[in-house]
Amino acid sequence: MNILLIGSGGREHALAWKIVQSKHCSHLFIAPGNAGTSLHGTNVDIGVNDFEKLKAFALDHQIDMLVVGPEDPLVNGIHDFFAEDAELKHISVIGPKKKGALLEGSKDFSKDFMIRYNIPTAAYQTFDKNSIQVGIEFLKTLNPPYVLKADGLAAGKGVIISESFDEASEELRLMLSEDKFGAASAKVVIEEFLSGVEMSVFVITDGKDYKLFPVAKDYKRIGEGDTGLNTGGMGSISHVPFMDDELMQKVEDKVIKPTIDGLINDGIEYKGFIFFGLINVEGEPYVIEYNARMGDPETESVVPRIKSDIMELFMGVAEGNLANRNIEIDPRQTAAIMLVSGGYPEAYEKNKTITGIEEVSNSLVFHAGTKQDANADEVLTNGGRVIAITSYGDTMQEALEKSYTNAKIIDFEGKYYRTDLGKDLEKFIK
Ligand code: AMP
Ligand code: GLY
C-alpha cells in the first residue's frame, strides 16, 4: 500500500517510524514532514490544509491510504473532501469526517454531546455576544478558579483559567465582544473547575468497535513542577501508574463506550482516533476534552508500546472490521522528553544546528520542529518543540534515566527541557 501521512510534528515522526515497519507499507510519503520523517519515507512539500495539492499528489502517486496527524485538516473536512471526490473516494482516510471532528472543533458541541449521553464532565453553560451579562451572572454562581473555553480551535490557547472573578468577567467580554480568538471565541463555554490528576486515553475506532491504545500522561507547562506557561507538551510517560484495572474499567464503561454509542446514535460515522483528555477526580474519570487525533507528545511514548502492526489496525478501521484485528501492547514503560528552543512557548529563534543525534544509544529520537539544511549535511531547529527522546524501561525511572542521559547528548543553542518528568507519579508506584 502507498500511504500519505500528513503533519510535521513529533507525532507524525513516531507514526512514520511505526507505519514503515508494517509489511503492508510499500511506500510512505509525509506532507510536509520534518527532518526525522524523511528517514522513513519521502517528504512532500505540501501543507496539511492544501486539499487540492494533496489530491493531485495522491492521484499521481497511487495513494491507497491517507493518515491524518493534526486536527486542523480534520476540522476543515479533509475526510469529507476525499470521500466526496469521485477520483479520491477509493482512498481510505484515517481520521473522522467534519461532523465527528466537532468533538474537538467545538467545545459547545462536545459538552452538549457529553451531557446528552451522560458522560461525566464538568457542569457548564455556553454564551455568545448577546448573553455576556447572563455569562457574568453564571460566573457569580461558581467558585474560583473560573474556567473559560473558546468554542473553536485556538491553537491550544483557547482555555483561560483564572482565580479572579473580575479577570474572568473581563476575559469573557474580550472573547465574545472583542474577538480575542477570532471566530473561535464567537461562543464561550464556562465550566466548573475540576481538581485531580490528568491523563490521556486513546482509542482507534471504525465507528463500531474500538481498540485501546496505551494510556499516557503529558506535561503541559514549561516550568519545573508544572508551572509557567502552557506549551504543546514537554514530554509524556506511558503507562500511568494510577491507571489501574478498576479505573480503566470505569473509563471504558462511563466514557469510551457511551462516546462510541453516542456517535452511532447521532448518525456520525467516525473512523480514526479519539483522544479522551481525562481528569481523575477521587477515582472517578471526567472528560476535560475530546480530540479527534492522537496527542503530541503522547504519541511519542504511546506508539513505541504498540508491538503489533499498526497498519493492521488502520486497515481494520478502513474496512470496518476492527473487531477482528489484534493489538498487542509492550508491557514496558516509556518516557518521552521534549527538547525545546530557548524562549518557547513565547518568541524563540530557529535554524540552530542540532548535534549529537548519531551519538544517541538506547533511545528513540523523534523529530518535531526540525528541518534538513538544504546546503549542508546538518539538521536545524525549525520550531518551538524540537526533538522528543523516548526510551523503554522495566520501570518508569529506568526509562526516564535513559532519556535524560540522551537529552544531555543532543544539543543546540538555547536547548531547554524539564528535568522533573515523572516525579509527580512516583507516589502512585506501588
Ligand atoms: P483543554 O484545551 O480543554 O484541554 O484545556 C487545557 C487545560 O486546561 C487542560 O489540560 C486542563 O489542565 C485545564 N482544564 C480544562 N478544563 C478544566 C476544568 N474544567 N477543570 C480544571 N482544569 C481544566
Ligand atoms: N498533548 C495534548 C495534545 O496533543 O493536545
CSV table of C-alpha atoms and ligand atoms in Angstrom, one decimal:
chain,number,residue,atom,x,y,z
A,1,MET,CA,0.0,0.0,0.0
A,2,ASN,CA,1.1,3.6,-0.7
A,3,ILE,CA,0.4,5.7,2.3
A,4,LEU,CA,0.3,9.5,2.7
A,5,LEU,CA,0.7,10.8,6.2
A,6,ILE,CA,0.0,14.4,6.8
A,7,GLY,CA,1.6,16.6,9.6
A,8,SER,CA,5.0,17.7,10.6
A,9,GLY,CA,5.5,17.1,14.4
A,10,GLY,CA,6.9,14.5,16.7
A,11,ARG,CA,3.6,12.7,16.5
A,12,GLU,CA,4.0,12.3,12.8
A,13,HIS,CA,7.6,11.1,13.1
A,14,ALA,CA,6.5,8.4,15.6
A,15,LEU,CA,3.7,7.4,13.3
A,16,ALA,CA,6.0,7.3,10.3
A,17,TRP,CA,8.5,5.2,12.2
A,18,LYS,CA,5.8,2.7,13.1
A,19,ILE,CA,4.0,2.6,9.7
A,20,VAL,CA,7.1,1.7,7.7
A,21,GLN,CA,7.7,-1.3,10.0
A,22,SER,CA,4.5,-2.8,8.5
A,23,LYS,CA,4.5,-5.5,5.8
A,24,HIS,CA,1.5,-3.6,4.3
A,25,CYS,CA,3.5,-0.5,3.6
A,26,SER,CA,5.1,-0.2,0.1
A,27,HIS,CA,5.9,3.5,0.2
A,28,LEU,CA,5.3,6.2,2.8
A,29,PHE,CA,5.0,9.9,1.9
A,30,ILE,CA,4.8,12.6,4.5
A,31,ALA,CA,3.4,16.0,3.8
A,32,PRO,CA,5.1,18.2,4.8
A,33,GLY,CA,7.1,16.1,7.4
A,34,ASN,CA,10.3,17.1,9.1
A,35,ALA,CA,14.0,16.0,9.0
A,36,GLY,CA,13.0,12.9,11.0
A,37,THR,CA,10.1,11.7,8.9
A,38,SER,CA,12.5,11.8,5.8
A,39,LEU,CA,14.4,8.9,7.4
A,40,HIS,CA,11.4,6.7,6.9
A,41,GLY,CA,9.7,7.9,3.7
A,42,THR,CA,9.6,10.8,1.2
A,43,ASN,CA,8.7,14.2,2.4
A,44,VAL,CA,6.4,16.2,0.2
A,45,ASP,CA,6.3,20.0,0.4
A,46,ILE,CA,2.5,20.4,0.7
A,47,GLY,CA,0.7,21.9,3.6
A,48,VAL,CA,-1.9,19.9,5.6
A,49,ASN,CA,-4.8,22.2,4.6
A,50,ASP,CA,-3.9,22.4,0.9
A,51,PHE,CA,-6.6,19.8,-0.2
A,52,GLU,CA,-6.3,20.4,-3.9
A,53,LYS,CA,-2.5,19.8,-4.0
A,54,LEU,CA,-2.9,16.8,-1.7
A,55,LYS,CA,-5.5,15.5,-4.2
A,56,ALA,CA,-3.1,15.9,-7.2
A,57,PHE,CA,-0.3,14.3,-5.3
A,58,ALA,CA,-2.5,11.3,-4.2
A,59,LEU,CA,-3.5,10.7,-7.7
A,60,ASP,CA,0.0,11.0,-9.2
A,61,HIS,CA,1.4,8.6,-6.6
A,62,GLN,CA,-1.3,6.0,-6.4
A,63,ILE,CA,-2.0,6.6,-2.7
A,64,ASP,CA,-4.2,4.0,-1.1
A,65,MET,CA,-4.5,5.4,2.4
A,66,LEU,CA,-4.4,8.9,4.0
A,67,VAL,CA,-3.4,9.1,7.6
A,68,VAL,CA,-4.2,12.5,9.2
A,69,GLY,CA,-2.0,13.6,12.1
A,70,PRO,CA,-3.2,17.0,13.2
A,71,GLU,CA,-6.8,18.3,14.0
A,72,ASP,CA,-6.9,21.3,11.6
A,73,PRO,CA,-7.4,19.4,8.3
A,74,LEU,CA,-9.9,17.1,10.0
A,75,VAL,CA,-12.0,20.0,11.3
A,76,ASN,CA,-11.7,21.6,7.8
A,77,GLY,CA,-13.2,18.4,6.3
A,78,ILE,CA,-10.3,16.6,4.6
A,79,HIS,CA,-12.0,13.2,5.0
A,80,ASP,CA,-15.3,14.6,3.5
A,81,PHE,CA,-13.2,16.1,0.7
A,82,PHE,CA,-11.7,12.7,-0.2
A,83,ALA,CA,-15.0,10.8,0.3
A,84,GLU,CA,-17.0,13.1,-1.9
A,85,ASP,CA,-14.5,13.3,-4.8
A,86,ALA,CA,-15.1,10.6,-7.5
A,87,GLU,CA,-11.3,10.3,-8.1
A,88,LEU,CA,-10.4,10.1,-4.5
A,89,LYS,CA,-13.1,8.2,-2.8
A,90,HIS,CA,-11.4,4.8,-3.1
A,91,ILE,CA,-8.6,6.1,-0.8
A,92,SER,CA,-9.2,5.3,2.8
A,93,VAL,CA,-8.8,8.0,5.4
A,94,ILE,CA,-7.7,7.5,9.0
A,95,GLY,CA,-9.4,10.4,10.8
A,96,PRO,CA,-13.0,11.4,11.2
A,97,LYS,CA,-15.2,13.5,8.9
A,98,LYS,CA,-16.0,17.1,9.8
A,99,LYS,CA,-19.0,16.2,11.9
A,100,GLY,CA,-17.0,13.7,14.1
A,101,ALA,CA,-14.1,16.2,14.3
A,102,LEU,CA,-16.6,18.6,16.0
A,103,LEU,CA,-15.8,16.6,19.2
A,104,GLU,CA,-12.6,18.6,19.1
A,105,GLY,CA,-13.6,21.5,16.9
A,106,SER,CA,-16.4,22.8,19.0
A,107,LYS,CA,-16.4,22.8,22.8
A,108,ASP,CA,-20.1,23.6,22.8
A,109,PHE,CA,-20.8,20.6,20.6
A,110,SER,CA,-18.7,18.3,22.7
A,111,LYS,CA,-20.1,19.4,26.1
A,112,ASP,CA,-23.7,19.1,24.7
A,113,PHE,CA,-22.8,15.6,23.4
A,114,MET,CA,-21.4,14.5,26.8
A,115,ILE,CA,-24.4,15.8,28.7
A,116,ARG,CA,-26.8,14.1,26.3
A,117,TYR,CA,-25.0,10.8,26.7
A,118,ASN,CA,-24.5,11.1,30.4
A,119,ILE,CA,-20.7,11.1,30.1
A,120,PRO,CA,-19.1,12.6,33.2
A,121,THR,CA,-17.8,16.1,32.6
A,122,ALA,CA,-17.7,19.4,34.4
A,123,ALA,CA,-21.1,21.3,34.6
A,124,TYR,CA,-21.1,24.1,32.0
A,125,GLN,CA,-23.1,26.7,30.1
A,126,THR,CA,-22.4,28.3,26.7
A,127,PHE,CA,-22.6,32.1,26.0
A,128,ASP,CA,-22.4,34.3,22.9
A,129,LYS,CA,-22.1,38.1,22.4
A,130,ASN,CA,-25.8,38.5,23.2
A,131,SER,CA,-25.6,36.8,26.5
A,132,ILE,CA,-22.4,38.3,28.1
A,133,GLN,CA,-24.4,39.6,31.1
A,134,VAL,CA,-26.0,36.2,31.7
A,135,GLY,CA,-22.5,34.7,31.5
A,136,ILE,CA,-21.3,37.1,34.2
A,137,GLU,CA,-24.2,36.2,36.4
A,138,PHE,CA,-23.3,32.5,35.8
A,139,LEU,CA,-19.7,33.2,36.8
A,140,LYS,CA,-21.1,34.6,40.1
A,141,THR,CA,-22.7,31.2,40.9
A,142,LEU,CA,-19.3,29.4,40.5
A,143,ASN,CA,-16.4,29.1,42.9
A,144,PRO,CA,-12.9,30.1,41.7
A,145,PRO,CA,-10.9,29.1,39.7
A,146,TYR,CA,-13.1,30.0,36.8
A,147,VAL,CA,-12.7,28.0,33.5
A,148,LEU,CA,-13.4,29.8,30.2
A,149,LYS,CA,-13.1,28.0,26.9
A,150,ALA,CA,-13.3,29.4,23.4
A,151,ASP,CA,-15.7,27.2,21.4
A,152,GLY,CA,-13.5,26.6,18.4
A,153,LEU,CA,-9.9,25.7,17.6
A,154,ALA,CA,-7.5,28.3,19.0
A,155,ALA,CA,-4.1,26.5,18.6
A,156,GLY,CA,-4.2,25.2,22.2
A,157,LYS,CA,-4.5,28.7,23.7
A,158,GLY,CA,-8.3,29.0,24.0
A,159,VAL,CA,-8.7,27.9,27.6
A,160,ILE,CA,-8.4,30.5,30.3
A,161,ILE,CA,-8.3,29.6,34.0
A,162,SER,CA,-8.5,32.5,36.4
A,163,GLU,CA,-8.7,32.8,40.2
A,164,SER,CA,-10.2,36.3,39.9
A,165,PHE,CA,-13.9,36.9,39.2
A,166,ASP,CA,-13.0,40.4,37.7
A,167,GLU,CA,-10.4,38.9,35.4
A,168,ALA,CA,-12.7,36.1,34.3
A,169,SER,CA,-15.5,38.6,33.5
A,170,GLU,CA,-13.1,40.7,31.5
A,171,GLU,CA,-11.8,37.7,29.6
A,172,LEU,CA,-15.4,36.7,28.8
A,173,ARG,CA,-16.0,40.1,27.4
A,174,LEU,CA,-12.8,40.1,25.4
A,175,MET,CA,-13.5,36.7,23.9
A,176,LEU,CA,-17.2,37.5,23.0
A,177,SER,CA,-17.1,41.2,22.0
A,178,GLU,CA,-13.5,41.8,21.0
A,179,ASP,CA,-13.0,38.5,19.1
A,180,LYS,CA,-10.0,37.7,21.3
A,181,PHE,CA,-9.6,34.3,19.5
A,182,GLY,CA,-11.4,35.4,16.3
A,183,ALA,CA,-14.3,33.3,15.2
A,184,ALA,CA,-13.2,30.6,17.6
A,185,SER,CA,-14.5,32.7,20.5
A,186,ALA,CA,-17.8,33.6,19.0
A,187,LYS,CA,-19.1,31.3,21.6
A,188,VAL,CA,-17.6,30.6,25.0
A,189,VAL,CA,-18.1,27.7,27.4
A,190,ILE,CA,-17.8,28.4,31.1
A,191,GLU,CA,-17.4,25.4,33.2
A,192,GLU,CA,-16.9,24.2,36.7
A,193,PHE,CA,-13.2,23.7,37.8
A,194,LEU,CA,-12.2,20.1,38.4
A,195,SER,CA,-9.3,19.1,40.6
A,196,GLY,CA,-7.4,15.9,40.1
A,197,VAL,CA,-4.6,14.3,38.0
A,198,GLU,CA,-4.9,14.4,34.2
A,199,MET,CA,-4.3,11.5,31.9
A,200,SER,CA,-4.7,10.9,28.1
A,201,VAL,CA,-6.6,7.8,26.9
A,202,PHE,CA,-6.7,6.9,23.2
A,203,VAL,CA,-8.8,4.6,21.1
A,204,ILE,CA,-8.8,3.8,17.5
A,205,THR,CA,-12.3,3.1,16.1
A,206,ASP,CA,-14.0,2.0,12.9
A,207,GLY,CA,-17.2,3.6,14.2
A,208,LYS,CA,-18.5,0.3,15.7
A,209,ASP,CA,-15.7,-1.2,17.7
A,210,TYR,CA,-12.6,0.2,19.3
A,211,LYS,CA,-9.1,-0.8,20.4
A,212,LEU,CA,-7.5,0.8,23.4
A,213,PHE,CA,-4.0,2.3,22.9
A,214,PRO,CA,-1.7,2.6,25.9
A,215,VAL,CA,-2.6,5.3,28.4
A,216,ALA,CA,-0.2,8.3,28.9
A,217,LYS,CA,0.3,11.4,30.9
A,218,ASP,CA,1.7,14.6,29.3
A,219,TYR,CA,3.4,17.5,30.9
A,220,LYS,CA,1.9,20.7,29.6
A,221,ARG,CA,3.6,23.6,31.3
A,222,ILE,CA,7.0,25.0,30.5
A,223,GLY,CA,8.4,25.1,34.1
A,224,GLU,CA,9.5,22.5,36.6
A,225,GLY,CA,6.7,21.3,38.9
A,226,ASP,CA,4.2,22.1,36.1
A,227,THR,CA,4.4,25.8,36.5
A,228,GLY,CA,4.5,28.7,34.0
A,229,LEU,CA,3.0,29.0,30.5
A,230,ASN,CA,1.2,26.2,28.7
A,231,THR,CA,3.1,24.5,25.9
A,232,GLY,CA,2.2,22.0,23.3
A,233,GLY,CA,3.7,19.4,25.7
A,234,MET,CA,7.1,19.0,27.3
A,235,GLY,CA,7.1,15.2,27.4
A,236,SER,CA,5.0,12.2,28.2
A,237,ILE,CA,5.0,9.0,30.1
A,238,SER,CA,3.3,5.7,29.4
A,239,HIS,CA,2.0,3.7,31.4
A,240,VAL,CA,0.4,5.9,34.0
A,241,PRO,CA,0.8,4.2,37.4
A,242,PHE,CA,-2.5,5.3,38.9
A,243,MET,CA,-4.5,3.9,36.0
A,244,ASP,CA,-5.3,0.5,37.4
A,245,ASP,CA,-7.8,-2.0,36.1
A,246,GLU,CA,-10.7,-0.6,38.2
A,247,LEU,CA,-10.2,2.9,36.9
A,248,MET,CA,-9.7,1.7,33.3
A,249,GLN,CA,-13.0,-0.3,33.6
A,250,LYS,CA,-14.8,2.9,34.7
A,251,VAL,CA,-13.2,4.8,31.8
A,252,GLU,CA,-14.5,2.2,29.3
A,253,ASP,CA,-17.9,1.9,30.8
A,254,LYS,CA,-18.6,5.6,31.6
A,255,VAL,CA,-16.7,7.4,28.9
A,256,ILE,CA,-15.5,5.3,25.9
A,257,LYS,CA,-18.5,3.1,25.3
A,258,PRO,CA,-21.1,5.9,25.7
A,259,THR,CA,-19.0,8.0,23.3
A,260,ILE,CA,-18.9,5.4,20.6
A,261,ASP,CA,-22.6,4.6,21.1
A,262,GLY,CA,-23.5,8.3,21.1
A,263,LEU,CA,-21.7,8.8,17.8
A,264,ILE,CA,-23.7,5.9,16.3
A,265,ASN,CA,-26.9,7.3,17.8
A,266,ASP,CA,-26.2,10.7,16.3
A,267,GLY,CA,-25.6,9.2,12.9
A,268,ILE,CA,-21.9,10.3,12.9
A,269,GLU,CA,-19.7,7.8,11.1
A,270,TYR,CA,-16.3,8.0,12.9
A,271,LYS,CA,-13.2,6.3,11.6
A,272,GLY,CA,-10.0,7.3,13.4
A,273,PHE,CA,-8.6,8.2,16.7
A,274,ILE,CA,-10.4,9.5,19.7
A,275,PHE,CA,-8.2,11.1,22.4
A,276,PHE,CA,-10.0,11.4,25.7
A,277,GLY,CA,-8.4,14.1,27.9
A,278,LEU,CA,-9.4,12.9,31.3
A,279,ILE,CA,-9.1,14.0,34.9
A,280,ASN,CA,-9.2,11.6,37.8
A,281,VAL,CA,-11.3,13.2,40.5
A,282,GLU,CA,-11.1,10.9,43.5
A,283,GLY,CA,-11.2,7.7,41.5
A,284,GLU,CA,-13.8,8.9,39.0
A,285,PRO,CA,-12.9,9.8,35.4
A,286,TYR,CA,-14.2,13.1,34.0
A,287,VAL,CA,-13.7,14.2,30.4
A,288,ILE,CA,-11.9,17.6,30.1
A,289,GLU,CA,-11.8,17.5,26.4
A,290,TYR,CA,-12.0,15.3,23.3
A,291,ASN,CA,-9.5,15.4,20.5
A,292,ALA,CA,-10.1,13.8,17.1
A,293,ARG,CA,-6.5,12.7,16.7
A,294,MET,CA,-3.6,11.3,18.6
A,295,GLY,CA,-1.9,13.5,21.2
A,296,ASP,CA,1.5,15.1,20.8
A,297,PRO,CA,3.8,14.4,22.7
A,298,GLU,CA,1.8,11.4,23.9
A,299,THR,CA,2.2,9.6,20.5
A,300,GLU,CA,6.0,9.5,21.1
A,301,SER,CA,5.5,7.4,24.3
A,302,VAL,CA,2.4,5.5,23.2
A,303,VAL,CA,3.2,4.3,19.7
A,304,PRO,CA,6.5,2.7,20.7
A,305,ARG,CA,4.5,0.5,23.1
A,306,ILE,CA,2.4,-1.0,20.3
A,307,LYS,CA,4.0,-4.3,19.4
A,308,SER,CA,1.6,-5.3,16.7
A,309,ASP,CA,1.4,-3.9,13.1
A,310,ILE,CA,-0.3,-0.5,13.2
A,311,MET,CA,-1.4,-0.9,9.5
A,312,GLU,CA,-3.5,-3.9,10.5
A,313,LEU,CA,-5.4,-1.5,12.8
A,314,PHE,CA,-5.7,1.2,10.1
A,315,MET,CA,-6.9,-1.4,7.6
A,316,GLY,CA,-9.4,-2.6,10.2
A,317,VAL,CA,-10.7,0.9,10.5
A,318,ALA,CA,-10.9,1.4,6.7
A,319,GLU,CA,-12.6,-1.9,6.1
A,320,GLY,CA,-14.9,-1.7,9.2
A,321,ASN,CA,-13.6,-5.0,10.7
A,322,LEU,CA,-11.5,-3.7,13.6
A,323,ALA,CA,-13.2,-6.2,15.9
A,324,ASN,CA,-11.2,-9.0,14.1
A,325,ARG,CA,-7.8,-7.2,14.5
A,326,ASN,CA,-5.4,-7.6,17.3
A,327,ILE,CA,-3.4,-5.1,19.2
A,328,GLU,CA,-0.5,-6.2,21.3
A,329,ILE,CA,0.9,-3.9,23.9
A,330,ASP,CA,4.5,-3.8,25.2
A,331,PRO,CA,4.4,-4.1,29.0
A,332,ARG,CA,7.5,-1.9,29.4
A,333,GLN,CA,7.3,1.7,30.4
A,334,THR,CA,8.2,4.5,28.1
A,335,ALA,CA,9.2,8.1,28.7
A,336,ALA,CA,9.5,10.8,26.1
A,337,ILE,CA,11.3,14.0,26.9
A,338,MET,CA,10.9,17.1,24.7
A,339,LEU,CA,13.8,19.3,23.9
A,340,VAL,CA,12.6,22.8,23.1
A,341,SER,CA,14.0,26.1,21.8
A,342,GLY,CA,15.0,28.7,24.4
A,343,GLY,CA,12.2,31.2,24.9
A,344,TYR,CA,9.4,28.7,23.8
A,345,PRO,CA,6.4,29.0,24.2
A,346,GLU,CA,7.0,32.7,23.6
A,347,ALA,CA,9.3,34.0,21.0
A,348,TYR,CA,12.3,31.8,20.1
A,349,GLU,CA,14.9,31.5,17.4
A,350,LYS,CA,15.1,28.9,14.6
A,351,ASN,CA,17.9,27.5,12.4
A,352,LYS,CA,20.2,26.3,15.2
A,353,THR,CA,22.4,23.4,14.3
A,354,ILE,CA,21.5,20.2,16.2
A,355,THR,CA,24.4,18.0,17.2
A,356,GLY,CA,24.7,14.6,18.8
A,357,ILE,CA,21.7,12.8,17.3
A,358,GLU,CA,24.0,10.0,15.9
A,359,GLU,CA,25.6,9.5,19.4
A,360,VAL,CA,22.3,8.5,21.0
A,361,SER,CA,22.0,4.9,22.1
A,362,ASN,CA,19.2,3.1,24.0
A,363,SER,CA,16.6,5.7,23.0
A,364,LEU,CA,14.5,6.6,20.0
A,365,VAL,CA,14.8,10.1,18.6
A,366,PHE,CA,11.6,11.6,17.2
A,367,HIS,CA,12.0,14.9,15.4
A,368,ALA,CA,9.3,17.6,15.9
A,369,GLY,CA,10.4,21.1,14.8
A,370,THR,CA,13.4,20.2,12.7
A,371,LYS,CA,14.5,20.5,9.1
A,372,GLN,CA,17.3,19.3,6.9
A,373,ASP,CA,19.7,22.1,5.9
A,374,ALA,CA,19.4,22.4,2.2
A,375,ASN,CA,23.1,23.2,1.7
A,376,ALA,CA,24.9,21.1,4.3
A,377,ASP,CA,24.6,17.7,5.9
A,378,GLU,CA,23.0,19.2,9.1
A,379,VAL,CA,19.7,19.2,10.9
A,380,LEU,CA,18.4,22.6,12.1
A,381,THR,CA,15.8,23.6,14.6
A,382,ASN,CA,12.6,24.7,13.0
A,383,GLY,CA,10.1,25.1,15.8
A,384,GLY,CA,9.5,25.5,19.5
A,385,ARG,CA,9.4,21.8,20.3
A,386,VAL,CA,12.4,20.3,18.6
A,387,ILE,CA,13.0,16.7,19.4
A,388,ALA,CA,11.4,14.1,21.6
A,389,ILE,CA,13.7,11.4,23.2
A,390,THR,CA,11.8,8.2,24.0
A,391,SER,CA,13.2,5.3,26.0
A,392,TYR,CA,11.9,2.0,27.3
A,393,GLY,CA,12.5,0.7,30.8
A,394,ASP,CA,11.2,-2.0,33.1
A,395,THR,CA,10.4,0.8,35.4
A,396,MET,CA,9.5,4.4,34.8
A,397,GLN,CA,12.7,5.5,36.5
A,398,GLU,CA,14.8,3.4,34.1
A,399,ALA,CA,13.0,4.8,31.0
A,400,LEU,CA,13.5,8.4,32.3
A,401,GLU,CA,17.2,7.9,33.1
A,402,LYS,CA,17.9,6.7,29.6
A,403,SER,CA,16.0,9.6,28.0
A,404,TYR,CA,17.7,12.1,30.4
A,405,THR,CA,21.2,10.7,29.5
A,406,ASN,CA,20.5,11.3,25.8
A,407,ALA,CA,18.9,14.7,26.5
A,408,LYS,CA,22.4,15.9,27.5
A,409,ILE,CA,24.0,14.4,24.4
A,410,ILE,CA,21.7,16.0,21.8
A,411,ASP,CA,22.5,19.7,21.7
A,412,PHE,CA,21.6,23.0,20.1
A,413,GLU,CA,21.9,26.6,21.1
A,414,GLY,CA,19.2,27.6,23.6
A,415,LYS,CA,18.2,23.9,24.3
A,416,TYR,CA,15.8,23.6,27.3
A,417,TYR,CA,13.9,20.7,28.8
A,418,ARG,CA,12.1,19.9,32.0
A,419,THR,CA,14.1,17.7,34.4
A,420,ASP,CA,11.1,16.7,36.7
A,421,LEU,CA,9.1,14.4,34.5
A,422,GLY,CA,7.6,11.5,36.3
A,423,LYS,CA,8.3,13.0,39.8
A,424,ASP,CA,4.5,13.6,40.3
A,425,LEU,CA,3.8,9.9,39.5
A,426,GLU,CA,6.3,8.4,42.0
A,427,LYS,CA,3.7,8.4,44.8
A,428,PHE,CA,1.4,6.2,42.8
A,429,ILE,CA,4.0,3.5,42.2
A,430,LYS,CA,3.3,0.5,44.4
B,1,AMP,P1,-8.3,21.8,27.1
B,1,AMP,O1,-7.8,22.6,26.0
B,1,AMP,O2,-9.8,21.8,27.2
B,1,AMP,O3,-7.6,20.5,27.3
B,1,AMP,O4,-7.8,22.6,28.4
B,1,AMP,C1,-6.5,22.9,28.7
B,1,AMP,C2,-6.1,22.6,30.1
B,1,AMP,O5,-6.9,23.3,31.0
B,1,AMP,C3,-6.4,21.1,30.4
B,1,AMP,O6,-5.4,20.3,30.1
B,1,AMP,C4,-6.5,21.2,31.9
B,1,AMP,O7,-5.3,21.3,32.5
B,1,AMP,C5,-7.2,22.6,32.1
B,1,AMP,N1,-8.6,22.5,32.3
B,1,AMP,C6,-9.5,22.5,31.3
B,1,AMP,N2,-10.8,22.4,31.8
B,1,AMP,C7,-10.7,22.2,33.1
B,1,AMP,C8,-11.6,22.1,34.2
B,1,AMP,N3,-12.9,22.0,34.0
B,1,AMP,N4,-11.1,22.0,35.4
B,1,AMP,C9,-9.8,22.0,35.6
B,1,AMP,N5,-8.8,22.2,34.7
B,1,AMP,C10,-9.3,22.3,33.4
B,2,GLY,N1,-0.7,16.7,24.4
B,2,GLY,C1,-2.0,17.2,24.2
B,2,GLY,C2,-2.5,17.3,22.9
B,2,GLY,O1,-2.0,16.7,21.9
B,2,GLY,O2,-3.5,18.0,22.7
